[in-house]
PDB file of C-alpha atoms in Angstrom:
ATOM      1  CA  ARG A   1       9.768 193.409-167.937  1.00  0.00           C
ATOM      2  CA  GLU A   2       6.062 193.277-168.788  1.00  0.00           C
ATOM      3  CA  MET A   3       6.549 195.876-171.565  1.00  0.00           C
ATOM      4  CA  LEU A   4       9.538 193.977-172.902  1.00  0.00           C
ATOM      5  CA  LEU A   5       7.492 190.784-173.120  1.00  0.00           C
ATOM      6  CA  GLU A   6       5.002 192.572-175.396  1.00  0.00           C
ATOM      7  CA  CYS A   7       7.539 194.254-177.707  1.00  0.00           C
ATOM      8  CA  PRO A   8       8.516 192.770-181.072  1.00  0.00           C
ATOM      9  CA  HIS A   9      12.113 192.119-180.010  1.00  0.00           C
ATOM     10  CA  THR A  10      14.196 189.368-181.616  1.00  0.00           C
ATOM     11  CA  ILE A  11      14.114 187.128-178.533  1.00  0.00           C
ATOM     12  CA  TRP A  12      10.309 187.011-178.504  1.00  0.00           C
ATOM     13  CA  LYS A  13      10.104 186.272-182.237  1.00  0.00           C
ATOM     14  CA  TYR A  14      12.473 183.291-182.141  1.00  0.00           C
ATOM     15  CA  SER A  15      10.974 179.879-182.711  1.00  0.00           C
ATOM     16  CA  PRO A  16      13.140 176.735-182.652  1.00  0.00           C
ATOM     17  CA  ARG A  17      12.839 174.000-185.253  1.00  0.00           C
ATOM     18  CA  GLN A  18      10.076 171.514-184.661  1.00  0.00           C
ATOM     19  CA  ASP A  19      11.215 168.273-183.088  1.00  0.00           C
ATOM     20  CA  ARG A  20      11.940 165.275-185.278  1.00  0.00           C
ATOM     21  CA  PRO A  21      12.892 162.619-182.711  1.00  0.00           C
ATOM     22  CA  GLU A  22      13.236 159.933-185.376  1.00  0.00           C
ATOM     23  CA  MET A  23      16.214 161.950-186.694  1.00  0.00           C
ATOM     24  CA  GLY A  24      17.572 162.784-183.229  1.00  0.00           C
ATOM     25  CA  ASP A  25      16.511 166.436-183.669  1.00  0.00           C
ATOM     26  CA  GLN A  26      14.802 167.837-180.581  1.00  0.00           C
ATOM     27  CA  GLN A  27      15.692 171.525-180.718  1.00  0.00           C
ATOM     28  CA  SER A  28      12.193 172.646-179.678  1.00  0.00           C
ATOM     29  CA  ALA A  29      12.056 170.305-176.664  1.00  0.00           C
ATOM     30  CA  TYR A  30      15.458 171.606-175.549  1.00  0.00           C
ATOM     31  CA  TYR A  31      14.495 175.277-175.988  1.00  0.00           C
ATOM     32  CA  HIS A  32      11.231 174.918-174.050  1.00  0.00           C
ATOM     33  CA  SER A  33      12.557 172.600-171.296  1.00  0.00           C
ATOM     34  CA  LYS A  34      12.382 173.943-167.741  1.00  0.00           C
ATOM     35  CA  HIS A  35      13.565 171.009-165.658  1.00  0.00           C
ATOM     36  CA  PRO A  36      16.211 171.491-162.967  1.00  0.00           C
ATOM     37  CA  GLY A  37      19.661 170.163-163.597  1.00  0.00           C
ATOM     38  CA  ILE A  38      21.659 169.872-166.794  1.00  0.00           C
ATOM     39  CA  THR A  39      20.116 170.066-170.254  1.00  0.00           C
ATOM     40  CA  TRP A  40      22.038 168.883-173.329  1.00  0.00           C
ATOM     41  CA  LEU A  41      21.713 169.912-176.953  1.00  0.00           C
ATOM     42  CA  LEU A  42      23.836 168.042-179.445  1.00  0.00           C
ATOM     43  CA  GLY A  43      24.267 169.135-183.019  1.00  0.00           C
ATOM     44  CA  GLY A  44      26.667 169.428-185.875  1.00  0.00           C
ATOM     45  CA  ASN A  45      28.153 172.386-187.688  1.00  0.00           C
ATOM     46  CA  GLY A  46      25.420 174.777-188.843  1.00  0.00           C
ATOM     47  CA  ALA A  47      22.674 172.996-186.845  1.00  0.00           C
ATOM     48  CA  GLY A  48      21.635 176.129-184.940  1.00  0.00           C
ATOM     49  CA  THR A  49      22.618 174.831-181.514  1.00  0.00           C
ATOM     50  CA  THR A  50      24.571 177.958-180.481  1.00  0.00           C
ATOM     51  CA  PHE A  51      21.788 180.318-181.555  1.00  0.00           C
ATOM     52  CA  THR A  52      19.093 178.214-179.863  1.00  0.00           C
ATOM     53  CA  THR A  53      21.133 178.016-176.659  1.00  0.00           C
ATOM     54  CA  CYS A  54      21.766 181.776-176.632  1.00  0.00           C
ATOM     55  CA  ALA A  55      18.034 182.376-177.148  1.00  0.00           C
ATOM     56  CA  LYS A  56      17.248 179.967-174.279  1.00  0.00           C
ATOM     57  CA  ILE A  57      19.679 181.761-171.942  1.00  0.00           C
ATOM     58  CA  VAL A  58      18.345 185.239-172.769  1.00  0.00           C
ATOM     59  CA  LYS A  59      14.733 184.069-172.449  1.00  0.00           C
ATOM     60  CA  PHE A  60      15.580 182.547-169.040  1.00  0.00           C
ATOM     61  CA  MET A  61      17.119 185.807-167.793  1.00  0.00           C
ATOM     62  CA  MET A  62      14.153 187.836-169.080  1.00  0.00           C
ATOM     63  CA  THR A  63      11.487 185.598-167.511  1.00  0.00           C
ATOM     64  CA  ASN A  64      13.042 184.371-164.218  1.00  0.00           C
ATOM     65  CA  PRO A  65      13.741 186.885-161.449  1.00  0.00           C
ATOM     66  CA  PRO A  66      17.402 186.906-160.388  1.00  0.00           C
ATOM     67  CA  PRO A  67      17.987 185.544-156.883  1.00  0.00           C
ATOM     68  CA  ARG A  68      20.604 188.131-155.888  1.00  0.00           C
ATOM     69  CA  MET A  69      22.745 191.041-156.997  1.00  0.00           C
ATOM     70  CA  ASP A  70      24.897 190.274-160.059  1.00  0.00           C
ATOM     71  CA  ALA A  71      23.782 186.630-160.142  1.00  0.00           C
ATOM     72  CA  PRO A  72      26.460 185.116-162.420  1.00  0.00           C
ATOM     73  CA  ILE A  73      25.579 183.218-165.575  1.00  0.00           C
ATOM     74  CA  TRP A  74      28.781 181.799-167.069  1.00  0.00           C
ATOM     75  CA  LEU A  75      29.095 181.314-170.829  1.00  0.00           C
ATOM     76  CA  ILE A  76      32.077 179.054-171.434  1.00  0.00           C
ATOM     77  CA  SER A  77      33.778 178.042-174.669  1.00  0.00           C
ATOM     78  CA  GLU A  78      37.129 176.781-175.869  1.00  0.00           C
ATOM     79  CA  SER A  79      38.626 180.263-176.155  1.00  0.00           C
ATOM     80  CA  TYR A  80      37.712 183.850-175.362  1.00  0.00           C
ATOM     81  CA  GLU A  81      37.739 184.511-179.100  1.00  0.00           C
ATOM     82  CA  MET A  82      35.101 181.832-179.648  1.00  0.00           C
ATOM     83  CA  VAL A  83      32.795 182.837-176.791  1.00  0.00           C
ATOM     84  CA  CYS A  84      33.128 186.582-177.423  1.00  0.00           C
ATOM     85  CA  LYS A  85      32.783 186.433-181.212  1.00  0.00           C
ATOM     86  CA  SER A  86      30.312 183.608-181.749  1.00  0.00           C
ATOM     87  CA  VAL A  87      28.185 183.875-178.625  1.00  0.00           C
ATOM     88  CA  TRP A  88      28.325 187.599-177.783  1.00  0.00           C
ATOM     89  CA  LYS A  89      28.967 189.487-181.020  1.00  0.00           C
ATOM     90  CA  GLU A  90      27.087 187.215-183.426  1.00  0.00           C
ATOM     91  CA  LYS A  91      24.153 186.156-181.268  1.00  0.00           C
ATOM     92  CA  MET A  92      23.564 188.178-178.082  1.00  0.00           C
ATOM     93  CA  SER A  93      24.932 191.688-178.492  1.00  0.00           C
ATOM     94  CA  PRO A  94      22.288 194.302-179.340  1.00  0.00           C
ATOM     95  CA  ARG A  95      24.964 196.291-181.200  1.00  0.00           C
ATOM     96  CA  THR A  96      26.086 193.552-183.592  1.00  0.00           C
ATOM     97  CA  GLY A  97      24.722 190.368-185.079  1.00  0.00           C
ATOM     98  CA  TYR A  98      21.248 189.116-184.161  1.00  0.00           C
ATOM     99  CA  GLY A  99      20.877 191.133-180.947  1.00  0.00           C
ATOM    100  CA  LEU A 100      19.091 188.523-178.840  1.00  0.00           C
ATOM    101  CA  LEU A 101      19.728 190.525-175.651  1.00  0.00           C
ATOM    102  CA  PRO A 102      17.743 193.791-175.584  1.00  0.00           C
ATOM    103  CA  ALA A 103      20.015 196.860-175.223  1.00  0.00           C
ATOM    104  CA  SER A 104      17.569 198.328-172.696  1.00  0.00           C
ATOM    105  CA  GLU A 105      18.303 195.435-170.295  1.00  0.00           C
ATOM    106  CA  ILE A 106      22.089 195.987-170.122  1.00  0.00           C
ATOM    107  CA  ASP A 107      23.692 198.157-167.430  1.00  0.00           C
ATOM    108  CA  TRP A 108      26.170 199.616-169.947  1.00  0.00           C
ATOM    109  CA  GLU A 109      28.062 201.708-167.389  1.00  0.00           C
ATOM    110  CA  ARG A 110      29.083 198.564-165.485  1.00  0.00           C
ATOM    111  CA  VAL A 111      30.120 196.380-168.443  1.00  0.00           C
ATOM    112  CA  ARG A 112      33.700 195.150-167.970  1.00  0.00           C
ATOM    113  CA  TRP A 113      35.546 194.736-171.230  1.00  0.00           C
ATOM    114  CA  LEU A 114      38.107 192.058-172.020  1.00  0.00           C
ATOM    115  CA  ARG A 115      39.057 193.674-175.348  1.00  0.00           C
ATOM    116  CA  PRO A 116      37.062 196.891-175.762  1.00  0.00           C
ATOM    117  CA  ASN A 117      38.379 197.670-179.254  1.00  0.00           C
ATOM    118  CA  GLN A 118      37.045 194.327-180.470  1.00  0.00           C
ATOM    119  CA  GLY A 119      33.787 194.562-178.513  1.00  0.00           C
ATOM    120  CA  TRP A 120      34.650 191.540-176.358  1.00  0.00           C
ATOM    121  CA  PRO A 121      33.142 191.775-172.873  1.00  0.00           C
ATOM    122  CA  HIS A 122      34.380 190.007-169.772  1.00  0.00           C
ATOM    123  CA  GLU A 123      31.158 190.673-167.840  1.00  0.00           C
ATOM    124  CA  VAL A 124      27.823 192.151-168.913  1.00  0.00           C
ATOM    125  CA  PRO A 125      25.608 193.108-165.966  1.00  0.00           C
ATOM    126  CA  LEU A 126      21.904 193.448-166.631  1.00  0.00           C
ATOM    127  CA  LYS A 127      19.720 196.068-164.977  1.00  0.00           C
ATOM    128  CA  PRO A 128      17.839 195.146-161.794  1.00  0.00           C
ATOM    129  CA  TRP A 129      14.378 193.701-162.169  1.00  0.00           C
ATOM    130  CA  PRO A 130      11.476 196.085-161.489  1.00  0.00           C
ATOM    131  CA  GLY A 131      10.316 195.666-157.917  1.00  0.00           C
ATOM    132  CA  ARG A 132      13.516 193.768-157.027  1.00  0.00           C
ATOM    133  CA  PRO A 133      16.082 196.491-156.326  1.00  0.00           C
ATOM    134  CA  GLY A 134      19.668 195.285-156.367  1.00  0.00           C
ATOM    135  CA  LYS A 135      18.848 191.929-157.965  1.00  0.00           C
ATOM    136  CA  ASN A 136      20.103 191.294-161.480  1.00  0.00           C
ATOM    137  CA  TYR A 137      21.965 188.825-163.660  1.00  0.00           C
ATOM    138  CA  THR A 138      25.542 189.239-164.885  1.00  0.00           C
ATOM    139  CA  ILE A 139      26.732 187.359-167.952  1.00  0.00           C
ATOM    140  CA  SER A 140      30.352 186.283-167.504  1.00  0.00           C
ATOM    141  CA  PHE A 141      32.449 185.038-170.420  1.00  0.00           C
ATOM    142  CA  ARG A 142      34.897 182.206-169.718  1.00  0.00           C
ATOM    143  CA  SER A 143      37.403 180.074-171.623  1.00  0.00           C
ATOM    144  CA  TYR A 144      38.385 176.421-171.234  1.00  0.00           C
ATOM    145  CA  ALA A 145      41.977 177.673-171.494  1.00  0.00           C
ATOM    146  CA  GLN A 146      41.583 179.285-168.057  1.00  0.00           C
ATOM    147  CA  GLY A 147      41.610 175.801-166.619  1.00  0.00           C
ATOM    148  CA  ARG A 148      39.738 174.245-163.751  1.00  0.00           C
ATOM    149  CA  GLN A 149      41.558 176.272-161.083  1.00  0.00           C
ATOM    150  CA  GLN A 150      40.104 179.560-162.387  1.00  0.00           C
ATOM    151  CA  MET A 151      36.582 178.189-162.109  1.00  0.00           C
ATOM    152  CA  GLN A 152      36.765 177.305-158.418  1.00  0.00           C
ATOM    153  CA  ALA A 153      35.121 178.903-155.412  1.00  0.00           C
ATOM    154  CA  GLU A 154      32.721 181.348-157.116  1.00  0.00           C
ATOM    155  CA  SER A 155      29.061 180.691-156.503  1.00  0.00           C
ATOM    156  CA  ILE A 156      27.177 180.874-159.811  1.00  0.00           C
ATOM    157  CA  ASP A 157      23.501 180.813-160.758  1.00  0.00           C
ATOM    158  CA  GLY A 158      23.819 179.203-164.172  1.00  0.00           C
ATOM    159  CA  PHE A 159      26.287 178.138-166.830  1.00  0.00           C
ATOM    160  CA  CYS A 160      26.486 176.997-170.402  1.00  0.00           C
ATOM    161  CA  PHE A 161      29.261 175.215-172.271  1.00  0.00           C
ATOM    162  CA  PHE A 162      29.526 175.875-175.986  1.00  0.00           C
ATOM    163  CA  GLU A 163      31.239 173.210-178.089  1.00  0.00           C
ATOM    164  CA  GLN A 164      33.007 170.125-176.747  1.00  0.00           C
ATOM    165  CA  PHE A 165      34.487 170.609-173.300  1.00  0.00           C
ATOM    166  CA  PRO A 166      36.885 168.852-170.930  1.00  0.00           C
ATOM    167  CA  TRP A 167      34.821 166.723-168.520  1.00  0.00           C
ATOM    168  CA  GLY A 168      36.826 167.992-165.516  1.00  0.00           C
ATOM    169  CA  LEU A 169      35.601 171.549-166.212  1.00  0.00           C
ATOM    170  CA  LEU A 170      31.980 170.431-166.076  1.00  0.00           C
ATOM    171  CA  GLU A 171      32.622 168.694-162.761  1.00  0.00           C
ATOM    172  CA  GLU A 172      34.238 171.831-161.299  1.00  0.00           C
ATOM    173  CA  VAL A 173      31.595 174.235-162.564  1.00  0.00           C
ATOM    174  CA  MET A 174      28.814 172.022-161.184  1.00  0.00           C
ATOM    175  CA  ARG A 175      30.435 172.043-157.745  1.00  0.00           C
TER     176      ARG A 175
END
């Protein structure tokens, strides 16, 4: 991880917009926040909220040791198409789009594909941290259409909702 922190990878070059609180724009404060609990970022179409959130998630996984094996980070959006195309393919995937997630950090042999021909993953496990054998993050892609029942019982280590979401899903995921 130390070498990765020094390389000129996309995630380390990203800089959010400077805050303009008088206009309700606090992208930088959101990106750099480290408080426990829920963090919100509101924005309109083309405001950069999805990109900034993806960068925040990747930076978190690259700078915070995972607590256990395959520690799940759920990325949840209205549909699989939305979360797989906009979040994964356009922003995170090192093979397409901006490539926020370094290819060297992905355990490619263990990736589970939802639609392999379209490059849509269901789960993307990262490699274990150096000095922490067996401890890694796994990005899991979810859809609001799955419903609350499909988001019960699993213990997760982080989550992010993209776009407007049903309040009952937030309550279930937080439990």
